[in-house]
Amino acid sequence: MRIGVYAGSFCPVTCGHVDAIQKASRLVDKLYVVMGVNANKQYQIPSNVRLDMLKLALNGLNNVEVVSFDGMMTDFCKQVNATVMIKSIRNAMDLQSVIDIADINDNFWDGETVFVVGSKKYRHISSSVVRELAGLKQDFSQYVPDCCLDTITKYLVK
C-alpha cells in the first residue's frame, strides 16, 4: 500500500487546499492530511476548529484521513510508514520554498517529495489572502469551501 502525507496549517482551509488534496489523494492508496503546528505562526483559528473544518471540507474523499500532529512532519511520515510527502505548488515562490523543505526532509526521512500543481482557477488563493480579505471585511466566500464559510467568518471577520 502506497501511503502519502499532505501537510499544512490550514488557517483557514481554502478551495485551493481542497483541490490539491483531491489531486494528491489520487496518487496514493491512503493519504494522511496532517494539520501541523508551526511554532513560528500565531493562528487566528484554534487548532480544534481548523481540524474540524478540514475534516468537513474533505468528507467525500474515502482514502483520506485528517489528523493533527505537533512535530516534524518527517517523524509523522515514519510513524505511518509514508513513502511520499505531497506538496502543492501555486507559483515560483512556492516551488523554491517546497524545494528547500524537501532538501531538509531528505536528511531525516527516506521518502520522496512529490509536487502537485494547483488548478489554474485556484492558484491565486492562499490562506493569507483569505485572512487579509476577512480583515478588510471583503467578500472571500469564493475562496473557501461553502461548508466552512460561517466558521471562518466567525473567527476572521472582526
CSV table of N, CA, C and O in Angstrom, one decimal, residues 7-88:
chain,number,residue,atom,x,y,z
A,7,ALA,N,0.6,17.9,4.2
A,7,ALA,CA,0.6,18.7,5.4
A,7,ALA,C,0.4,20.2,5.2
A,7,ALA,O,0.8,20.7,4.2
A,8,GLY,N,-0.2,20.8,6.2
A,8,GLY,CA,-0.4,22.3,6.1
A,8,GLY,C,-0.9,22.8,7.5
A,8,GLY,O,-1.2,22.0,8.3
A,9,SER,N,-1.0,24.1,7.6
A,9,SER,CA,-1.6,24.6,8.8
A,9,SER,C,-3.1,24.9,8.6
A,9,SER,O,-3.8,25.0,9.6
A,10,PHE,N,-3.5,25.1,7.4
A,10,PHE,CA,-4.9,25.3,7.0
A,10,PHE,C,-5.6,26.3,7.9
A,10,PHE,O,-6.7,26.1,8.5
A,11,CYS,N,-5.1,27.5,7.9
A,11,CYS,CA,-5.6,28.6,8.7
A,11,CYS,C,-6.0,29.8,7.8
A,11,CYS,O,-5.3,30.8,7.8
A,12,PRO,N,-7.1,29.7,7.1
A,12,PRO,CA,-8.1,28.6,7.1
A,12,PRO,C,-7.9,27.7,5.9
A,12,PRO,O,-7.1,28.0,5.0
A,13,VAL,N,-8.6,26.6,5.9
A,13,VAL,CA,-8.7,25.7,4.7
A,13,VAL,C,-9.3,26.5,3.5
A,13,VAL,O,-10.2,27.3,3.7
A,14,THR,N,-8.7,26.4,2.3
A,14,THR,CA,-9.2,27.1,1.2
A,14,THR,C,-9.6,26.1,0.1
A,14,THR,O,-9.3,24.9,0.2
A,15,CYS,N,-10.3,26.6,-0.9
A,15,CYS,CA,-10.6,25.8,-2.1
A,15,CYS,C,-9.4,25.3,-2.8
A,15,CYS,O,-9.4,24.2,-3.3
A,16,GLY,N,-8.3,26.0,-2.7
A,16,GLY,CA,-7.0,25.6,-3.3
A,16,GLY,C,-6.5,24.4,-2.6
A,16,GLY,O,-6.0,23.5,-3.2
A,17,HIS,N,-6.6,24.4,-1.2
A,17,HIS,CA,-6.2,23.2,-0.5
A,17,HIS,C,-7.0,22.0,-0.9
A,17,HIS,O,-6.4,20.9,-1.1
A,18,VAL,N,-8.3,22.1,-0.9
A,18,VAL,CA,-9.2,21.0,-1.3
A,18,VAL,C,-8.8,20.5,-2.6
A,18,VAL,O,-8.7,19.3,-2.8
A,19,ASP,N,-8.6,21.4,-3.6
A,19,ASP,CA,-8.3,20.9,-5.0
A,19,ASP,C,-7.0,20.1,-5.0
A,19,ASP,O,-6.9,19.1,-5.6
A,20,ALA,N,-6.0,20.7,-4.3
A,20,ALA,CA,-4.6,20.0,-4.3
A,20,ALA,C,-4.7,18.6,-3.5
A,20,ALA,O,-4.1,17.7,-4.0
A,21,ILE,N,-5.5,18.6,-2.5
A,21,ILE,CA,-5.7,17.3,-1.7
A,21,ILE,C,-6.4,16.3,-2.6
A,21,ILE,O,-6.1,15.1,-2.5
A,22,GLN,N,-7.4,16.7,-3.3
A,22,GLN,CA,-8.1,15.8,-4.2
A,22,GLN,C,-7.1,15.2,-5.2
A,22,GLN,O,-7.1,14.0,-5.5
A,23,LYS,N,-6.2,16.0,-5.8
A,23,LYS,CA,-5.2,15.5,-6.7
A,23,LYS,C,-4.3,14.6,-6.0
A,23,LYS,O,-3.9,13.5,-6.5
A,24,ALA,N,-3.8,15.0,-4.8
A,24,ALA,CA,-2.9,14.1,-4.0
A,24,ALA,C,-3.5,12.8,-3.7
A,24,ALA,O,-2.8,11.8,-3.7
A,25,SER,N,-4.8,12.8,-3.4
A,25,SER,CA,-5.4,11.5,-3.0
A,25,SER,C,-5.5,10.5,-4.1
A,25,SER,O,-5.6,9.3,-3.9
A,26,ARG,N,-5.4,11.0,-5.3
A,26,ARG,CA,-5.4,10.0,-6.5
A,26,ARG,C,-4.0,9.4,-6.7
A,26,ARG,O,-3.9,8.5,-7.5
A,27,LEU,N,-3.0,9.9,-6.0
A,27,LEU,CA,-1.6,9.4,-6.3
A,27,LEU,C,-1.2,8.3,-5.3
A,27,LEU,O,-0.2,7.6,-5.5
A,28,VAL,N,-2.0,8.1,-4.3
A,28,VAL,CA,-1.7,7.1,-3.2
A,28,VAL,C,-2.9,6.3,-2.9
A,28,VAL,O,-4.0,6.7,-3.2
A,29,ASP,N,-2.7,5.2,-2.2
A,29,ASP,CA,-3.8,4.3,-1.7
A,29,ASP,C,-4.4,5.0,-0.4
A,29,ASP,O,-5.6,4.9,-0.2
A,30,LYS,N,-3.5,5.5,0.4
A,30,LYS,CA,-4.0,6.2,1.6
A,30,LYS,C,-3.3,7.5,1.8
A,30,LYS,O,-2.1,7.6,1.6
A,31,LEU,N,-4.0,8.6,2.1
A,31,LEU,CA,-3.4,9.9,2.2
A,31,LEU,C,-3.8,10.4,3.6
A,31,LEU,O,-5.0,10.6,3.9
A,32,TYR,N,-2.8,10.7,4.4
A,32,TYR,CA,-2.9,11.5,5.6
A,32,TYR,C,-2.8,12.9,5.3
A,32,TYR,O,-1.8,13.4,4.8
A,33,VAL,N,-3.9,13.7,5.6
A,33,VAL,CA,-3.9,15.1,5.6
A,33,VAL,C,-3.6,15.6,7.0
A,33,VAL,O,-4.4,15.3,7.9
A,34,VAL,N,-2.4,16.2,7.2
A,34,VAL,CA,-2.0,16.5,8.5
A,34,VAL,C,-2.0,18.0,8.8
A,34,VAL,O,-1.3,18.7,8.1
A,35,MET,N,-2.7,18.3,9.8
A,35,MET,CA,-2.7,19.7,10.2
A,35,MET,C,-1.6,19.8,11.2
A,35,MET,O,-1.6,19.4,12.3
A,36,GLY,N,-0.5,20.4,10.7
A,36,GLY,CA,0.7,20.6,11.5
A,36,GLY,C,0.6,21.8,12.4
A,36,GLY,O,-0.2,22.7,12.1
A,37,VAL,N,1.5,21.9,13.3
A,37,VAL,CA,1.6,23.0,14.2
A,37,VAL,C,2.9,23.7,14.0
A,37,VAL,O,4.0,23.0,14.2
A,38,ASN,N,2.9,24.9,13.5
A,38,ASN,CA,4.1,25.6,13.3
A,38,ASN,C,4.3,26.6,14.4
A,38,ASN,O,3.6,27.6,14.6
A,39,ALA,N,5.4,26.4,15.2
A,39,ALA,CA,5.6,27.2,16.4
A,39,ALA,C,5.9,28.7,16.0
A,39,ALA,O,5.8,29.6,16.9
A,40,ASN,N,6.3,28.9,14.8
A,40,ASN,CA,6.5,30.3,14.4
A,40,ASN,C,5.3,31.1,13.9
A,40,ASN,O,5.4,32.3,13.6
A,41,LYS,N,4.2,30.4,13.9
A,41,LYS,CA,2.9,31.0,13.5
A,41,LYS,C,2.0,31.2,14.6
A,41,LYS,O,1.9,30.4,15.5
A,42,GLN,N,1.3,32.4,14.6
A,42,GLN,CA,0.2,32.6,15.5
A,42,GLN,C,-1.1,32.4,14.7
A,42,GLN,O,-1.3,33.2,13.8
A,43,TYR,N,-1.9,31.5,15.1
A,43,TYR,CA,-3.1,31.2,14.4
A,43,TYR,C,-4.3,31.9,14.9
A,43,TYR,O,-4.5,32.1,16.1
A,44,GLN,N,-5.2,32.4,14.0
A,44,GLN,CA,-6.4,33.2,14.4
A,44,GLN,C,-7.5,32.2,14.6
A,44,GLN,O,-8.5,32.6,15.2
A,45,ILE,N,-7.4,31.0,14.2
A,45,ILE,CA,-8.4,30.0,14.3
A,45,ILE,C,-7.8,28.9,15.2
A,45,ILE,O,-6.8,28.3,14.9
A,46,PRO,N,-8.5,28.5,16.3
A,46,PRO,CA,-8.0,27.4,17.2
A,46,PRO,C,-7.8,26.1,16.4
A,46,PRO,O,-8.5,25.8,15.5
A,47,SER,N,-6.8,25.4,16.9
A,47,SER,CA,-6.5,24.1,16.1
A,47,SER,C,-7.6,23.1,16.1
A,47,SER,O,-7.8,22.5,15.0
A,48,ASN,N,-8.4,23.0,17.1
A,48,ASN,CA,-9.5,22.0,17.1
A,48,ASN,C,-10.6,22.5,16.0
A,48,ASN,O,-11.2,21.6,15.4
A,49,VAL,N,-10.8,23.8,15.9
A,49,VAL,CA,-11.7,24.3,14.9
A,49,VAL,C,-11.2,24.1,13.5
A,49,VAL,O,-11.9,23.7,12.6
A,50,ARG,N,-9.9,24.3,13.3
A,50,ARG,CA,-9.3,24.1,12.0
A,50,ARG,C,-9.3,22.7,11.6
A,50,ARG,O,-9.6,22.3,10.4
A,51,LEU,N,-9.1,21.8,12.5
A,51,LEU,CA,-9.2,20.3,12.3
A,51,LEU,C,-10.6,19.9,11.9
A,51,LEU,O,-10.8,19.2,10.9
A,52,ASP,N,-11.6,20.4,12.6
A,52,ASP,CA,-13.0,20.1,12.3
A,52,ASP,C,-13.4,20.6,10.9
A,52,ASP,O,-14.0,19.9,10.1
A,53,MET,N,-12.9,21.8,10.6
A,53,MET,CA,-13.3,22.3,9.2
A,53,MET,C,-12.6,21.5,8.1
A,53,MET,O,-13.2,21.3,7.1
A,54,LEU,N,-11.4,21.1,8.4
A,54,LEU,CA,-10.6,20.3,7.4
A,54,LEU,C,-11.3,19.0,7.1
A,54,LEU,O,-11.5,18.6,6.0
A,55,LYS,N,-11.7,18.4,8.2
A,55,LYS,CA,-12.5,17.1,8.1
A,55,LYS,C,-13.8,17.3,7.3
A,55,LYS,O,-14.1,16.5,6.5
A,56,LEU,N,-14.5,18.4,7.6
A,56,LEU,CA,-15.7,18.6,6.9
A,56,LEU,C,-15.5,18.9,5.4
A,56,LEU,O,-16.2,18.4,4.6
A,57,ALA,N,-14.5,19.7,5.1
A,57,ALA,CA,-14.2,20.0,3.7
A,57,ALA,C,-13.7,18.8,2.9
A,57,ALA,O,-13.9,18.8,1.6
A,58,LEU,N,-13.1,17.8,3.5
A,58,LEU,CA,-12.6,16.7,2.8
A,58,LEU,C,-13.5,15.4,3.0
A,58,LEU,O,-13.0,14.3,2.6
A,59,ASN,N,-14.6,15.6,3.5
A,59,ASN,CA,-15.5,14.5,3.9
A,59,ASN,C,-15.7,13.4,2.8
A,59,ASN,O,-15.8,12.3,3.1
A,60,GLY,N,-15.8,13.8,1.5
A,60,GLY,CA,-16.1,12.8,0.5
A,60,GLY,C,-14.9,12.0,0.0
A,60,GLY,O,-15.1,11.2,-0.9
A,61,LEU,N,-13.7,12.3,0.5
A,61,LEU,CA,-12.5,11.6,0.0
A,61,LEU,C,-12.3,10.3,0.8
A,61,LEU,O,-11.8,10.4,2.0
A,62,ASN,N,-12.6,9.2,0.3
A,62,ASN,CA,-12.6,7.9,1.0
A,62,ASN,C,-11.2,7.4,1.5
A,62,ASN,O,-11.1,6.8,2.5
A,63,ASN,N,-10.2,7.8,0.8
A,63,ASN,CA,-8.9,7.3,1.2
A,63,ASN,C,-8.1,8.3,2.0
A,63,ASN,O,-6.9,8.2,2.1
A,64,VAL,N,-8.8,9.4,2.4
A,64,VAL,CA,-8.1,10.4,3.2
A,64,VAL,C,-8.5,10.4,4.7
A,64,VAL,O,-9.6,10.2,5.0
A,65,GLU,N,-7.4,10.5,5.5
A,65,GLU,CA,-7.6,10.6,6.9
A,65,GLU,C,-7.0,11.9,7.4
A,65,GLU,O,-5.8,12.2,7.1
A,66,VAL,N,-7.8,12.7,8.1
A,66,VAL,CA,-7.4,14.0,8.6
A,66,VAL,C,-6.9,13.9,10.0
A,66,VAL,O,-7.7,13.4,10.8
A,67,VAL,N,-5.7,14.3,10.3
A,67,VAL,CA,-5.2,14.2,11.7
A,67,VAL,C,-4.4,15.5,12.0
A,67,VAL,O,-4.1,16.3,11.1
A,68,SER,N,-4.1,15.7,13.3
A,68,SER,CA,-3.3,16.8,13.7
A,68,SER,C,-1.9,16.2,14.2
A,68,SER,O,-1.9,15.1,14.8
A,69,PHE,N,-0.9,16.9,14.1
A,69,PHE,CA,0.4,16.5,14.5
A,69,PHE,C,1.3,17.7,14.9
A,69,PHE,O,1.4,18.6,14.2
A,70,ASP,N,1.9,17.6,16.1
A,70,ASP,CA,2.7,18.6,16.6
A,70,ASP,C,4.2,18.1,16.6
A,70,ASP,O,4.6,17.3,17.6
A,71,GLY,N,4.9,18.3,15.6
A,71,GLY,CA,6.3,17.8,15.5
A,71,GLY,C,6.7,17.9,14.1
A,71,GLY,O,6.1,18.5,13.2
A,72,MET,N,7.9,17.4,13.8
A,72,MET,CA,8.5,17.4,12.5
A,72,MET,C,7.7,16.4,11.6
A,72,MET,O,7.5,15.3,12.0
A,73,MET,N,7.3,16.9,10.4
A,73,MET,CA,6.5,16.0,9.6
A,73,MET,C,7.2,14.8,9.1
A,73,MET,O,6.5,13.7,8.9
A,74,THR,N,8.5,14.8,9.1
A,74,THR,CA,9.2,13.5,8.7
A,74,THR,C,9.0,12.5,9.8
A,74,THR,O,9.0,11.3,9.5
A,75,ASP,N,8.9,12.9,11.0
A,75,ASP,CA,8.6,11.9,12.1
A,75,ASP,C,7.2,11.3,11.9
A,75,ASP,O,7.0,10.1,12.2
A,76,PHE,N,6.3,12.1,11.6
A,76,PHE,CA,4.9,11.6,11.3
A,76,PHE,C,5.0,10.6,10.1
A,76,PHE,O,4.4,9.5,10.2
A,77,CYS,N,5.7,11.0,9.1
A,77,CYS,CA,5.8,10.1,7.9
A,77,CYS,C,6.4,8.7,8.3
A,77,CYS,O,5.9,7.7,7.9
A,78,LYS,N,7.4,8.7,9.2
A,78,LYS,CA,7.9,7.5,9.7
A,78,LYS,C,6.9,6.7,10.5
A,78,LYS,O,6.8,5.5,10.4
A,79,GLN,N,6.2,7.4,11.3
A,79,GLN,CA,5.2,6.7,12.2
A,79,GLN,C,4.1,5.9,11.4
A,79,GLN,O,3.7,4.9,11.8
A,80,VAL,N,3.7,6.5,10.3
A,80,VAL,CA,2.7,5.9,9.5
A,80,VAL,C,3.2,5.1,8.3
A,80,VAL,O,2.4,4.7,7.4
A,81,ASN,N,4.5,5.0,8.2
A,81,ASN,CA,5.1,4.3,7.0
A,81,ASN,C,4.8,5.0,5.7
A,81,ASN,O,4.7,4.3,4.7
A,82,ALA,N,4.8,6.3,5.7
A,82,ALA,CA,4.5,7.0,4.4
A,82,ALA,C,5.8,7.0,3.6
A,82,ALA,O,6.9,7.1,4.1
A,83,THR,N,5.6,6.8,2.3
A,83,THR,CA,6.8,6.8,1.4
A,83,THR,C,6.8,8.1,0.5
A,83,THR,O,7.8,8.3,-0.2
A,84,VAL,N,5.8,8.9,0.6
A,84,VAL,CA,5.7,10.1,-0.2
A,84,VAL,C,5.1,11.2,0.6
A,84,VAL,O,4.1,11.0,1.3
A,85,MET,N,5.7,12.4,0.5
A,85,MET,CA,5.1,13.6,1.0
A,85,MET,C,4.7,14.4,-0.2
A,85,MET,O,5.5,14.7,-1.1
A,86,ILE,N,3.4,14.8,-0.2
A,86,ILE,CA,2.9,15.6,-1.4
A,86,ILE,C,2.7,17.0,-1.0
A,86,ILE,O,2.1,17.4,0.0
A,87,LYS,N,3.3,17.9,-1.8
A,87,LYS,CA,3.2,19.3,-1.6
A,87,LYS,C,2.6,20.0,-2.8
A,87,LYS,O,2.8,19.5,-4.0
A,88,SER,N,1.8,21.0,-2.6
A,88,SER,CA,1.2,21.7,-3.7
A,88,SER,C,2.0,23.0,-4.1
A,88,SER,O,2.5,23.6,-3.2
